Amino acid sequence: MDIACIGEQLIDFLPGSEEGSYIRKAGGAPANVAIAAVRSGVSAGFCGKVGADEFGLFLQQVLRDNRVVNLSPNLIETATTTLAFVHLDKDGERTFTFFRKPGADMFLTVQDVRDSGLVDARIVHAGSCSLSKGSTVEATRYAIRSAKEEGRLVSFDVNYRDLLWDGDREAARTAVQEILPLVDFLKISEEEVDFLGMNSPEDLRNLKMGIPLIVLTKGEKGAACLWQGEIIEAEGLVADCVDATGAGDAFWGSFLATLIRDGVRSVADLDRQLIRKAACFGNIAGWLCVQKKGAIESIPALAAIEEKYRELSSGN
């Protein structure tokens, strides 16, 4: 297996196009990244749990349809759900209100991870959504540490909304900072760098964390990659890759898949040209998502990404 994604299934309500409106996000970051990786031409698995409600069953079928391997028993009696109600004011500012759906404390466990064969993957991917809730925190730490001990690559995605879980900002921040020294590929935004108490992405490397590759997402400005003291700006189409469309997940799944397809087995295999290409493919994947304004349904296949890449490369 190429990529294994670990984390809880979340159902978010995120802003619609009208003031005060919200929409249902179909998916959840770990599952979406796994689907995006498969559609970008590599194998992927999802180690998490979803609820046995209508949406949970839908997601389980989508994972099967996309040939995403389920690495742990992913069905439970009650939906594991985060609800995020979002108010969008007239200036476009968003205010989030979180609460847990009753019964949503049946989380992924260390035993689930042990039973999954997760560390057989070339890249183990996790996100801050799995570092903020119940037993999933320990399960994620176990998965990342085990992967590192086995010589696998570790990918991590910081999402500041996840860090606001239950309002305990310090606990969430500490949980993220504890695992950062184990991370090889980090996806983070400028907002999230600030939330973690850093002045710049460079601080993440300078504080003895040693993260080889940091991908800084900049909304409508695209993404920049920090590698060996160099800033590599992504080429190609850019889009505001917000989670409301699943575009951020599509970006990251395509980014990681591009690294794998081009032979990355360790951080020593990285080079400037490959990083730029991966970021470009990620940008295109995110852009295609935004155009369709969807989530799972809008995550593009490799053929669509490559077609747009060729179009850009030819100057048309």
PDB file of C-alpha atoms in Angstrom:
ATOM      1  CA  MET A   1       0.000   0.000   0.000  1.00  0.00           C
ATOM      2  CA  ASP A   2       1.191   3.518  -0.794  1.00  0.00           C
ATOM      3  CA  ILE A   3      -0.698   5.803   1.606  1.00  0.00           C
ATOM      4  CA  ALA A   4      -2.613   4.985   4.780  1.00  0.00           C
ATOM      5  CA  CYS A   5      -4.774   7.714   6.318  1.00  0.00           C
ATOM      6  CA  ILE A   6      -5.715   7.640   9.982  1.00  0.00           C
ATOM      7  CA  GLY A   7      -8.408   9.655  11.719  1.00  0.00           C
ATOM      8  CA  GLU A   8     -12.037  10.048  12.642  1.00  0.00           C
ATOM      9  CA  GLN A   9     -14.781  10.615  10.154  1.00  0.00           C
ATOM     10  CA  LEU A  10     -16.189  14.097  10.623  1.00  0.00           C
ATOM     11  CA  ILE A  11     -19.360  15.586   9.214  1.00  0.00           C
ATOM     12  CA  ASP A  12     -18.986  19.341   9.128  1.00  0.00           C
ATOM     13  CA  PHE A  13     -21.421  22.100   8.437  1.00  0.00           C
ATOM     14  CA  LEU A  14     -19.511  24.826   6.652  1.00  0.00           C
ATOM     15  CA  PRO A  15     -20.424  28.182   5.131  1.00  0.00           C
ATOM     16  CA  GLY A  16     -22.632  28.459   2.104  1.00  0.00           C
ATOM     17  CA  SER A  17     -22.698  31.387  -0.285  1.00  0.00           C
ATOM     18  CA  GLU A  18     -25.285  33.433   1.609  1.00  0.00           C
ATOM     19  CA  GLU A  19     -24.817  35.301   4.870  1.00  0.00           C
ATOM     20  CA  GLY A  20     -25.525  33.041   7.849  1.00  0.00           C
ATOM     21  CA  SER A  21     -25.872  29.933   5.686  1.00  0.00           C
ATOM     22  CA  TYR A  22     -24.077  26.618   6.012  1.00  0.00           C
ATOM     23  CA  ILE A  23     -23.679  23.495   3.931  1.00  0.00           C
ATOM     24  CA  ARG A  24     -22.991  19.862   4.727  1.00  0.00           C
ATOM     25  CA  LYS A  25     -19.523  18.680   3.870  1.00  0.00           C
ATOM     26  CA  ALA A  26     -19.580  15.148   2.566  1.00  0.00           C
ATOM     27  CA  GLY A  27     -16.439  13.341   3.567  1.00  0.00           C
ATOM     28  CA  GLY A  28     -13.911  14.161   6.228  1.00  0.00           C
ATOM     29  CA  ALA A  29     -10.234  14.904   5.803  1.00  0.00           C
ATOM     30  CA  PRO A  30      -8.649  11.426   6.272  1.00  0.00           C
ATOM     31  CA  ALA A  31     -11.188   9.674   4.043  1.00  0.00           C
ATOM     32  CA  ASN A  32     -11.035  12.424   1.424  1.00  0.00           C
ATOM     33  CA  VAL A  33      -7.223  12.336   1.280  1.00  0.00           C
ATOM     34  CA  ALA A  34      -7.334   8.554   0.811  1.00  0.00           C
ATOM     35  CA  ILE A  35      -9.866   8.899  -2.013  1.00  0.00           C
ATOM     36  CA  ALA A  36      -7.845  11.703  -3.602  1.00  0.00           C
ATOM     37  CA  ALA A  37      -4.693   9.564  -3.467  1.00  0.00           C
ATOM     38  CA  VAL A  38      -6.431   6.638  -5.181  1.00  0.00           C
ATOM     39  CA  ARG A  39      -7.884   8.904  -7.861  1.00  0.00           C
ATOM     40  CA  SER A  40      -4.378  10.310  -8.352  1.00  0.00           C
ATOM     41  CA  GLY A  41      -3.014   6.908  -9.271  1.00  0.00           C
ATOM     42  CA  VAL A  42      -1.742   5.243  -6.077  1.00  0.00           C
ATOM     43  CA  SER A  43      -3.166   2.756  -3.568  1.00  0.00           C
ATOM     44  CA  ALA A  44      -4.539   4.037  -0.269  1.00  0.00           C
ATOM     45  CA  GLY A  45      -6.266   2.877   2.888  1.00  0.00           C
ATOM     46  CA  PHE A  46      -8.420   4.514   5.557  1.00  0.00           C
ATOM     47  CA  CYS A  47      -7.987   3.613   9.221  1.00  0.00           C
ATOM     48  CA  GLY A  48     -10.925   5.169  11.036  1.00  0.00           C
ATOM     49  CA  LYS A  49     -14.496   4.705  12.124  1.00  0.00           C
ATOM     50  CA  VAL A  50     -17.703   6.088  10.710  1.00  0.00           C
ATOM     51  CA  GLY A  51     -21.210   6.016  12.091  1.00  0.00           C
ATOM     52  CA  ALA A  52     -23.842   3.468  11.173  1.00  0.00           C
ATOM     53  CA  ASP A  53     -26.223   6.239  10.146  1.00  0.00           C
ATOM     54  CA  GLU A  54     -27.246   7.067   6.591  1.00  0.00           C
ATOM     55  CA  PHE A  55     -24.195   9.184   5.934  1.00  0.00           C
ATOM     56  CA  GLY A  56     -21.778   6.680   7.466  1.00  0.00           C
ATOM     57  CA  LEU A  57     -23.122   3.949   5.212  1.00  0.00           C
ATOM     58  CA  PHE A  58     -22.833   6.298   2.223  1.00  0.00           C
ATOM     59  CA  LEU A  59     -19.198   7.050   3.014  1.00  0.00           C
ATOM     60  CA  GLN A  60     -18.392   3.381   3.484  1.00  0.00           C
ATOM     61  CA  GLN A  61     -19.801   2.668   0.015  1.00  0.00           C
ATOM     62  CA  VAL A  62     -17.840   5.564  -1.513  1.00  0.00           C
ATOM     63  CA  LEU A  63     -14.627   4.190  -0.008  1.00  0.00           C
ATOM     64  CA  ARG A  64     -15.396   0.773  -1.493  1.00  0.00           C
ATOM     65  CA  ASP A  65     -16.305   2.235  -4.880  1.00  0.00           C
ATOM     66  CA  ASN A  66     -12.975   4.051  -4.971  1.00  0.00           C
ATOM     67  CA  ARG A  67     -11.077   0.927  -3.914  1.00  0.00           C
ATOM     68  CA  VAL A  68      -9.877   2.511  -0.705  1.00  0.00           C
ATOM     69  CA  VAL A  69      -8.936  -0.288   1.680  1.00  0.00           C
ATOM     70  CA  ASN A  70     -10.565  -0.165   5.107  1.00  0.00           C
ATOM     71  CA  LEU A  71      -7.731  -0.746   7.559  1.00  0.00           C
ATOM     72  CA  SER A  72      -9.884  -0.994  10.683  1.00  0.00           C
ATOM     73  CA  PRO A  73     -13.485  -1.869  11.499  1.00  0.00           C
ATOM     74  CA  ASN A  74     -15.090   1.349  10.359  1.00  0.00           C
ATOM     75  CA  LEU A  75     -18.695   0.907  11.449  1.00  0.00           C
ATOM     76  CA  ILE A  76     -19.983   1.693  14.933  1.00  0.00           C
ATOM     77  CA  GLU A  77     -23.425   1.831  16.490  1.00  0.00           C
ATOM     78  CA  THR A  78     -23.600   5.597  16.819  1.00  0.00           C
ATOM     79  CA  ALA A  79     -22.248   8.187  14.429  1.00  0.00           C
ATOM     80  CA  THR A  80     -18.908   9.671  15.423  1.00  0.00           C
ATOM     81  CA  THR A  81     -19.712  13.187  14.391  1.00  0.00           C
ATOM     82  CA  THR A  82     -18.501  16.727  14.852  1.00  0.00           C
ATOM     83  CA  LEU A  83     -21.029  19.409  14.041  1.00  0.00           C
ATOM     84  CA  ALA A  84     -19.612  22.794  13.190  1.00  0.00           C
ATOM     85  CA  PHE A  85     -22.220  25.481  12.701  1.00  0.00           C
ATOM     86  CA  VAL A  86     -20.794  28.410  10.827  1.00  0.00           C
ATOM     87  CA  HIS A  87     -22.124  31.936  10.732  1.00  0.00           C
ATOM     88  CA  LEU A  88     -21.004  33.962   7.749  1.00  0.00           C
ATOM     89  CA  ASP A  89     -21.363  37.711   8.336  1.00  0.00           C
ATOM     90  CA  LYS A  90     -21.742  40.417   5.714  1.00  0.00           C
ATOM     91  CA  ASP A  91     -17.969  40.916   5.546  1.00  0.00           C
ATOM     92  CA  GLY A  92     -17.380  37.240   4.867  1.00  0.00           C
ATOM     93  CA  GLU A  93     -15.970  36.544   8.337  1.00  0.00           C
ATOM     94  CA  ARG A  94     -16.749  33.090   9.710  1.00  0.00           C
ATOM     95  CA  THR A  95     -17.673  32.226  13.284  1.00  0.00           C
ATOM     96  CA  PHE A  96     -17.583  28.542  14.242  1.00  0.00           C
ATOM     97  CA  THR A  97     -19.642  26.872  16.958  1.00  0.00           C
ATOM     98  CA  PHE A  98     -18.705  23.254  17.706  1.00  0.00           C
ATOM     99  CA  PHE A  99     -20.520  20.560  19.607  1.00  0.00           C
ATOM    100  CA  ARG A 100     -20.426  16.788  19.780  1.00  0.00           C
ATOM    101  CA  LYS A 101     -23.275  14.635  18.610  1.00  0.00           C
ATOM    102  CA  PRO A 102     -24.579  12.515  21.541  1.00  0.00           C
ATOM    103  CA  GLY A 103     -22.845   9.143  21.672  1.00  0.00           C
ATOM    104  CA  ALA A 104     -19.916  10.341  19.606  1.00  0.00           C
ATOM    105  CA  ASP A 105     -17.259   9.047  21.968  1.00  0.00           C
ATOM    106  CA  MET A 106     -16.586   5.704  20.284  1.00  0.00           C
ATOM    107  CA  PHE A 107     -13.276   6.593  18.746  1.00  0.00           C
ATOM    108  CA  LEU A 108     -10.449   4.809  17.010  1.00  0.00           C
ATOM    109  CA  THR A 109      -8.190   2.948  19.446  1.00  0.00           C
ATOM    110  CA  VAL A 110      -4.568   1.831  19.546  1.00  0.00           C
ATOM    111  CA  GLN A 111      -5.780  -1.749  19.105  1.00  0.00           C
ATOM    112  CA  ASP A 112      -7.561  -0.777  15.875  1.00  0.00           C
ATOM    113  CA  VAL A 113      -4.272   0.593  14.586  1.00  0.00           C
ATOM    114  CA  ARG A 114      -2.322  -2.490  15.721  1.00  0.00           C
ATOM    115  CA  ASP A 115      -4.756  -4.709  13.851  1.00  0.00           C
ATOM    116  CA  SER A 116      -4.615  -2.649  10.674  1.00  0.00           C
ATOM    117  CA  GLY A 117      -1.131  -3.220   9.295  1.00  0.00           C
ATOM    118  CA  LEU A 118      -0.971   0.541   8.979  1.00  0.00           C
ATOM    119  CA  VAL A 119       2.814   0.805   9.059  1.00  0.00           C
ATOM    120  CA  ASP A 120       3.083  -1.292   5.896  1.00  0.00           C
ATOM    121  CA  ALA A 121       2.175   1.837   3.942  1.00  0.00           C
ATOM    122  CA  ARG A 122       4.944   3.923   2.392  1.00  0.00           C
ATOM    123  CA  ILE A 123       3.346   7.078   3.811  1.00  0.00           C
ATOM    124  CA  VAL A 124       1.201   7.252   6.941  1.00  0.00           C
ATOM    125  CA  HIS A 125      -0.987  10.348   6.903  1.00  0.00           C
ATOM    126  CA  ALA A 126      -2.822  11.905   9.840  1.00  0.00           C
ATOM    127  CA  GLY A 127      -4.297  15.265  10.708  1.00  0.00           C
ATOM    128  CA  SER A 128      -5.116  17.425  13.673  1.00  0.00           C
ATOM    129  CA  CYS A 129      -8.714  16.169  13.610  1.00  0.00           C
ATOM    130  CA  SER A 130      -7.391  12.907  15.064  1.00  0.00           C
ATOM    131  CA  LEU A 131      -5.359  14.626  17.780  1.00  0.00           C
ATOM    132  CA  SER A 132      -8.261  16.262  19.543  1.00  0.00           C
ATOM    133  CA  LYS A 133     -10.755  13.575  20.470  1.00  0.00           C
ATOM    134  CA  GLY A 134     -10.714  10.740  22.983  1.00  0.00           C
ATOM    135  CA  SER A 135      -8.758   7.572  22.327  1.00  0.00           C
ATOM    136  CA  THR A 136      -8.000   8.699  18.773  1.00  0.00           C
ATOM    137  CA  VAL A 137      -5.248  10.932  20.150  1.00  0.00           C
ATOM    138  CA  GLU A 138      -3.315   7.914  21.447  1.00  0.00           C
ATOM    139  CA  ALA A 139      -4.142   5.855  18.362  1.00  0.00           C
ATOM    140  CA  THR A 140      -2.731   8.568  16.109  1.00  0.00           C
ATOM    141  CA  ARG A 141       0.420   8.960  18.202  1.00  0.00           C
ATOM    142  CA  TYR A 142       0.910   5.196  18.127  1.00  0.00           C
ATOM    143  CA  ALA A 143       0.446   5.042  14.345  1.00  0.00           C
ATOM    144  CA  ILE A 144       2.879   7.878  13.681  1.00  0.00           C
ATOM    145  CA  ARG A 145       5.547   6.598  16.072  1.00  0.00           C
ATOM    146  CA  SER A 146       5.244   3.050  14.749  1.00  0.00           C
ATOM    147  CA  ALA A 147       5.514   4.268  11.163  1.00  0.00           C
ATOM    148  CA  LYS A 148       8.601   6.275  12.000  1.00  0.00           C
ATOM    149  CA  GLU A 149      10.232   3.338  13.773  1.00  0.00           C
ATOM    150  CA  GLU A 150       9.573   1.190  10.700  1.00  0.00           C
ATOM    151  CA  GLY A 151      11.228   3.737   8.431  1.00  0.00           C
ATOM    152  CA  ARG A 152       7.997   4.930   6.793  1.00  0.00           C
ATOM    153  CA  LEU A 153       7.289   8.505   5.783  1.00  0.00           C
ATOM    154  CA  VAL A 154       4.869  10.530   7.911  1.00  0.00           C
ATOM    155  CA  SER A 155       2.474  13.135   6.540  1.00  0.00           C
ATOM    156  CA  PHE A 156       0.495  15.536   8.733  1.00  0.00           C
ATOM    157  CA  ASP A 157      -2.158  18.156   7.995  1.00  0.00           C
ATOM    158  CA  VAL A 158      -2.898  20.911  10.514  1.00  0.00           C
ATOM    159  CA  ASN A 159      -6.424  22.352  10.514  1.00  0.00           C
ATOM    160  CA  TYR A 160      -6.998  25.195  12.932  1.00  0.00           C
ATOM    161  CA  ARG A 161     -10.698  24.374  13.348  1.00  0.00           C
ATOM    162  CA  ASP A 162      -9.734  20.959  14.690  1.00  0.00           C
ATOM    163  CA  LEU A 163      -7.466  22.694  17.186  1.00  0.00           C
ATOM    164  CA  LEU A 164     -10.483  24.493  18.618  1.00  0.00           C
ATOM    165  CA  TRP A 165     -12.131  21.219  19.625  1.00  0.00           C
ATOM    166  CA  ASP A 166     -14.070  21.665  22.903  1.00  0.00           C
ATOM    167  CA  GLY A 167     -12.388  25.027  23.290  1.00  0.00           C
ATOM    168  CA  ASP A 168      -9.245  23.517  24.831  1.00  0.00           C
ATOM    169  CA  ARG A 169      -6.766  25.320  22.626  1.00  0.00           C
ATOM    170  CA  GLU A 170      -3.710  24.564  24.738  1.00  0.00           C
ATOM    171  CA  ALA A 171      -4.328  20.820  24.888  1.00  0.00           C
ATOM    172  CA  ALA A 172      -4.858  20.631  21.129  1.00  0.00           C
ATOM    173  CA  ARG A 173      -1.804  22.782  20.456  1.00  0.00           C
ATOM    174  CA  THR A 174       0.357  20.630  22.718  1.00  0.00           C
ATOM    175  CA  ALA A 175      -0.884  17.432  21.040  1.00  0.00           C
ATOM    176  CA  VAL A 176       0.151  18.767  17.625  1.00  0.00           C
ATOM    177  CA  GLN A 177       3.536  20.037  18.780  1.00  0.00           C
ATOM    178  CA  GLU A 178       4.366  16.660  20.353  1.00  0.00           C
ATOM    179  CA  ILE A 179       4.176  14.822  17.045  1.00  0.00           C
ATOM    180  CA  LEU A 180       5.692  17.472  14.755  1.00  0.00           C
ATOM    181  CA  PRO A 181       9.273  16.204  15.307  1.00  0.00           C
ATOM    182  CA  LEU A 182       8.172  12.902  13.710  1.00  0.00           C
ATOM    183  CA  VAL A 183       6.681  14.503  10.600  1.00  0.00           C
ATOM    184  CA  ASP A 184       8.307  14.392   7.139  1.00  0.00           C
ATOM    185  CA  PHE A 185       5.661  16.234   5.075  1.00  0.00           C
ATOM    186  CA  LEU A 186       3.641  18.953   6.816  1.00  0.00           C
ATOM    187  CA  LYS A 187       0.670  20.825   5.339  1.00  0.00           C
ATOM    188  CA  ILE A 188      -0.135  24.011   7.228  1.00  0.00           C
ATOM    189  CA  SER A 189      -1.549  27.479   6.612  1.00  0.00           C
ATOM    190  CA  GLU A 190      -0.262  30.839   7.772  1.00  0.00           C
ATOM    191  CA  GLU A 191      -3.199  31.008  10.204  1.00  0.00           C
ATOM    192  CA  GLU A 192      -2.244  27.682  11.706  1.00  0.00           C
ATOM    193  CA  VAL A 193       1.413  28.610  12.067  1.00  0.00           C
ATOM    194  CA  ASP A 194       0.257  31.561  14.129  1.00  0.00           C
ATOM    195  CA  PHE A 195      -2.130  29.393  16.163  1.00  0.00           C
ATOM    196  CA  LEU A 196       0.724  27.077  17.127  1.00  0.00           C
ATOM    197  CA  GLY A 197       2.556  30.062  18.579  1.00  0.00           C
ATOM    198  CA  MET A 198       5.117  30.398  15.785  1.00  0.00           C
ATOM    199  CA  ASN A 199       6.075  33.576  13.961  1.00  0.00           C
ATOM    200  CA  SER A 200       6.715  31.865  10.636  1.00  0.00           C
ATOM    201  CA  PRO A 201       6.839  28.411   9.029  1.00  0.00           C
ATOM    202  CA  GLU A 202      10.622  28.525   9.375  1.00  0.00           C
ATOM    203  CA  ASP A 203      10.142  28.433  13.159  1.00  0.00           C
ATOM    204  CA  LEU A 204       8.753  24.917  12.811  1.00  0.00           C
ATOM    205  CA  ARG A 205      12.100  23.734  11.493  1.00  0.00           C
ATOM    206  CA  ASN A 206      14.270  25.889  13.684  1.00  0.00           C
ATOM    207  CA  LEU A 207      12.761  24.628  16.946  1.00  0.00           C
ATOM    208  CA  LYS A 208      14.566  21.278  16.643  1.00  0.00           C
ATOM    209  CA  MET A 209      11.581  19.771  14.873  1.00  0.00           C
ATOM    210  CA  GLY A 210      13.503  18.990  11.725  1.00  0.00           C
ATOM    211  CA  ILE A 211      10.529  18.823   9.359  1.00  0.00           C
ATOM    212  CA  PRO A 212      12.099  18.160   5.917  1.00  0.00           C
ATOM    213  CA  LEU A 213       9.247  19.529   3.767  1.00  0.00           C
ATOM    214  CA  ILE A 214       6.649  22.100   4.834  1.00  0.00           C
ATOM    215  CA  VAL A 215       3.844  22.985   2.434  1.00  0.00           C
ATOM    216  CA  LEU A 216       2.305  26.333   3.309  1.00  0.00           C
ATOM    217  CA  THR A 217      -1.169  26.816   1.846  1.00  0.00           C
ATOM    218  CA  LYS A 218      -2.085  30.426   1.145  1.00  0.00           C
ATOM    219  CA  GLY A 219      -5.741  30.353   0.103  1.00  0.00           C
ATOM    220  CA  GLU A 220      -6.302  31.950  -3.273  1.00  0.00           C
ATOM    221  CA  LYS A 221      -2.547  32.531  -3.608  1.00  0.00           C
ATOM    222  CA  GLY A 222      -1.852  28.804  -3.884  1.00  0.00           C
ATOM    223  CA  ALA A 223       0.928  27.082  -1.952  1.00  0.00           C
ATOM    224  CA  ALA A 224       4.618  27.456  -1.204  1.00  0.00           C
ATOM    225  CA  CYS A 225       6.981  24.628  -0.254  1.00  0.00           C
ATOM    226  CA  LEU A 226       9.816  25.092   2.246  1.00  0.00           C
ATOM    227  CA  TRP A 227      12.639  22.660   1.548  1.00  0.00           C
ATOM    228  CA  GLN A 228      16.332  22.856   2.466  1.00  0.00           C
ATOM    229  CA  GLY A 229      16.101  26.563   3.230  1.00  0.00           C
ATOM    230  CA  GLU A 230      14.471  27.276  -0.135  1.00  0.00           C
ATOM    231  CA  ILE A 231      10.959  28.518  -0.853  1.00  0.00           C
ATOM    232  CA  ILE A 232       9.443  26.794  -3.894  1.00  0.00           C
ATOM    233  CA  GLU A 233       6.327  28.482  -5.214  1.00  0.00           C
ATOM    234  CA  ALA A 234       3.800  26.144  -6.792  1.00  0.00           C
ATOM    235  CA  GLU A 235       3.048  26.659 -10.449  1.00  0.00           C
ATOM    236  CA  GLY A 236      -0.224  26.135 -12.225  1.00  0.00           C
ATOM    237  CA  LEU A 237      -3.779  27.045 -11.371  1.00  0.00           C
ATOM    238  CA  VAL A 238      -4.494  28.118  -7.832  1.00  0.00           C
ATOM    239  CA  ALA A 239      -7.753  28.096  -5.927  1.00  0.00           C
ATOM    240  CA  ASP A 240      -8.914  28.863  -2.431  1.00  0.00           C
ATOM    241  CA  CYS A 241      -8.563  25.280  -1.206  1.00  0.00           C
ATOM    242  CA  VAL A 242     -10.913  25.472   1.756  1.00  0.00           C
ATOM    243  CA  ASP A 243     -12.445  22.405   3.359  1.00  0.00           C
ATOM    244  CA  ALA A 244     -15.948  23.497   2.354  1.00  0.00           C
ATOM    245  CA  THR A 245     -15.267  21.979  -1.052  1.00  0.00           C
ATOM    246  CA  GLY A 246     -12.871  19.221  -0.038  1.00  0.00           C
ATOM    247  CA  ALA A 247     -10.285  20.991  -2.189  1.00  0.00           C
ATOM    248  CA  GLY A 248      -7.638  21.041   0.538  1.00  0.00           C
ATOM    249  CA  ASP A 249      -7.910  17.270   0.897  1.00  0.00           C
ATOM    250  CA  ALA A 250      -7.758  16.822  -2.884  1.00  0.00           C
ATOM    251  CA  PHE A 251      -4.653  19.039  -2.964  1.00  0.00           C
ATOM    252  CA  TRP A 252      -2.866  16.955  -0.358  1.00  0.00           C
ATOM    253  CA  GLY A 253      -3.885  13.540  -1.682  1.00  0.00           C
ATOM    254  CA  SER A 254      -2.671  14.531  -5.154  1.00  0.00           C
ATOM    255  CA  PHE A 255       0.527  16.084  -3.750  1.00  0.00           C
ATOM    256  CA  LEU A 256       1.487  12.919  -1.845  1.00  0.00           C
ATOM    257  CA  ALA A 257       0.473  10.656  -4.727  1.00  0.00           C
ATOM    258  CA  THR A 258       2.721  12.611  -7.110  1.00  0.00           C
ATOM    259  CA  LEU A 259       5.705  12.124  -4.796  1.00  0.00           C
ATOM    260  CA  ILE A 260       5.034   8.386  -4.651  1.00  0.00           C
ATOM    261  CA  ARG A 261       4.453   7.995  -8.385  1.00  0.00           C
ATOM    262  CA  ASP A 262       7.792   9.675  -9.040  1.00  0.00           C
ATOM    263  CA  GLY A 263       9.675   7.286  -6.769  1.00  0.00           C
ATOM    264  CA  VAL A 264      10.001   8.998  -3.378  1.00  0.00           C
ATOM    265  CA  ARG A 265      10.803   6.403  -0.723  1.00  0.00           C
ATOM    266  CA  SER A 266      12.665   8.658   1.677  1.00  0.00           C
ATOM    267  CA  VAL A 267      13.224  12.372   2.163  1.00  0.00           C
ATOM    268  CA  ALA A 268      16.577  11.918   0.421  1.00  0.00           C
ATOM    269  CA  ASP A 269      14.659  11.282  -2.824  1.00  0.00           C
ATOM    270  CA  LEU A 270      13.154  14.776  -2.838  1.00  0.00           C
ATOM    271  CA  ASP A 271      14.358  17.381  -5.277  1.00  0.00           C
ATOM    272  CA  ARG A 272      13.231  20.841  -6.314  1.00  0.00           C
ATOM    273  CA  GLN A 273      11.675  19.794  -9.619  1.00  0.00           C
ATOM    274  CA  LEU A 274       9.628  17.004  -8.054  1.00  0.00           C
ATOM    275  CA  ILE A 275       8.362  19.192  -5.223  1.00  0.00           C
ATOM    276  CA  ARG A 276       7.282  21.851  -7.697  1.00  0.00           C
ATOM    277  CA  LYS A 277       5.496  19.246  -9.822  1.00  0.00           C
ATOM    278  CA  ALA A 278       3.702  17.758  -6.802  1.00  0.00           C
ATOM    279  CA  ALA A 279       2.542  21.201  -5.703  1.00  0.00           C
ATOM    280  CA  CYS A 280       1.372  21.995  -9.224  1.00  0.00           C
ATOM    281  CA  PHE A 281      -0.662  18.769  -9.412  1.00  0.00           C
ATOM    282  CA  GLY A 282      -2.081  19.558  -5.972  1.00  0.00           C
ATOM    283  CA  ASN A 283      -3.072  23.048  -7.057  1.00  0.00           C
ATOM    284  CA  ILE A 284      -4.820  21.684 -10.134  1.00  0.00           C
ATOM    285  CA  ALA A 285      -6.687  19.069  -8.071  1.00  0.00           C
ATOM    286  CA  GLY A 286      -7.855  21.777  -5.673  1.00  0.00           C
ATOM    287  CA  TRP A 287      -8.859  24.059  -8.525  1.00  0.00           C
ATOM    288  CA  LEU A 288     -10.930  21.317 -10.163  1.00  0.00           C
ATOM    289  CA  CYS A 289     -12.696  20.718  -6.835  1.00  0.00           C
ATOM    290  CA  VAL A 290     -13.539  24.383  -6.404  1.00  0.00           C
ATOM    291  CA  GLN A 291     -14.976  24.562  -9.920  1.00  0.00           C
ATOM    292  CA  LYS A 292     -17.446  21.790  -9.127  1.00  0.00           C
ATOM    293  CA  LYS A 293     -18.231  23.090  -5.622  1.00  0.00           C
ATOM    294  CA  GLY A 294     -18.516  19.625  -4.187  1.00  0.00           C
ATOM    295  CA  ALA A 295     -16.680  17.306  -1.826  1.00  0.00           C
ATOM    296  CA  ILE A 296     -16.203  13.568  -2.413  1.00  0.00           C
ATOM    297  CA  GLU A 297     -17.920  13.851  -5.768  1.00  0.00           C
ATOM    298  CA  SER A 298     -15.604  16.633  -6.941  1.00  0.00           C
ATOM    299  CA  ILE A 299     -12.253  15.018  -6.128  1.00  0.00           C
ATOM    300  CA  PRO A 300     -10.678  14.645  -9.584  1.00  0.00           C
ATOM    301  CA  ALA A 301      -9.171  11.593 -11.229  1.00  0.00           C
ATOM    302  CA  LEU A 302      -5.553  11.570 -12.368  1.00  0.00           C
ATOM    303  CA  ALA A 303      -6.591  11.830 -16.016  1.00  0.00           C
ATOM    304  CA  ALA A 304      -8.358  15.146 -15.390  1.00  0.00           C
ATOM    305  CA  ILE A 305      -5.370  16.520 -13.471  1.00  0.00           C
ATOM    306  CA  GLU A 306      -2.910  15.465 -16.167  1.00  0.00           C
ATOM    307  CA  GLU A 307      -5.096  16.905 -18.927  1.00  0.00           C
ATOM    308  CA  LYS A 308      -5.175  20.292 -17.194  1.00  0.00           C
ATOM    309  CA  TYR A 309      -1.422  20.042 -16.527  1.00  0.00           C
ATOM    310  CA  ARG A 310      -0.723  19.447 -20.234  1.00  0.00           C
ATOM    311  CA  GLU A 311      -2.985  22.326 -21.141  1.00  0.00           C
ATOM    312  CA  LEU A 312      -1.060  24.652 -18.814  1.00  0.00           C
ATOM    313  CA  SER A 313       2.305  23.355 -19.991  1.00  0.00           C
ATOM    314  CA  SER A 314       1.435  23.993 -23.641  1.00  0.00           C
ATOM    315  CA  GLY A 315       0.482  27.569 -22.837  1.00  0.00           C
ATOM    316  CA  ASN A 316      -3.156  27.194 -23.911  1.00  0.00           C
TER     317      ASN A 316
END
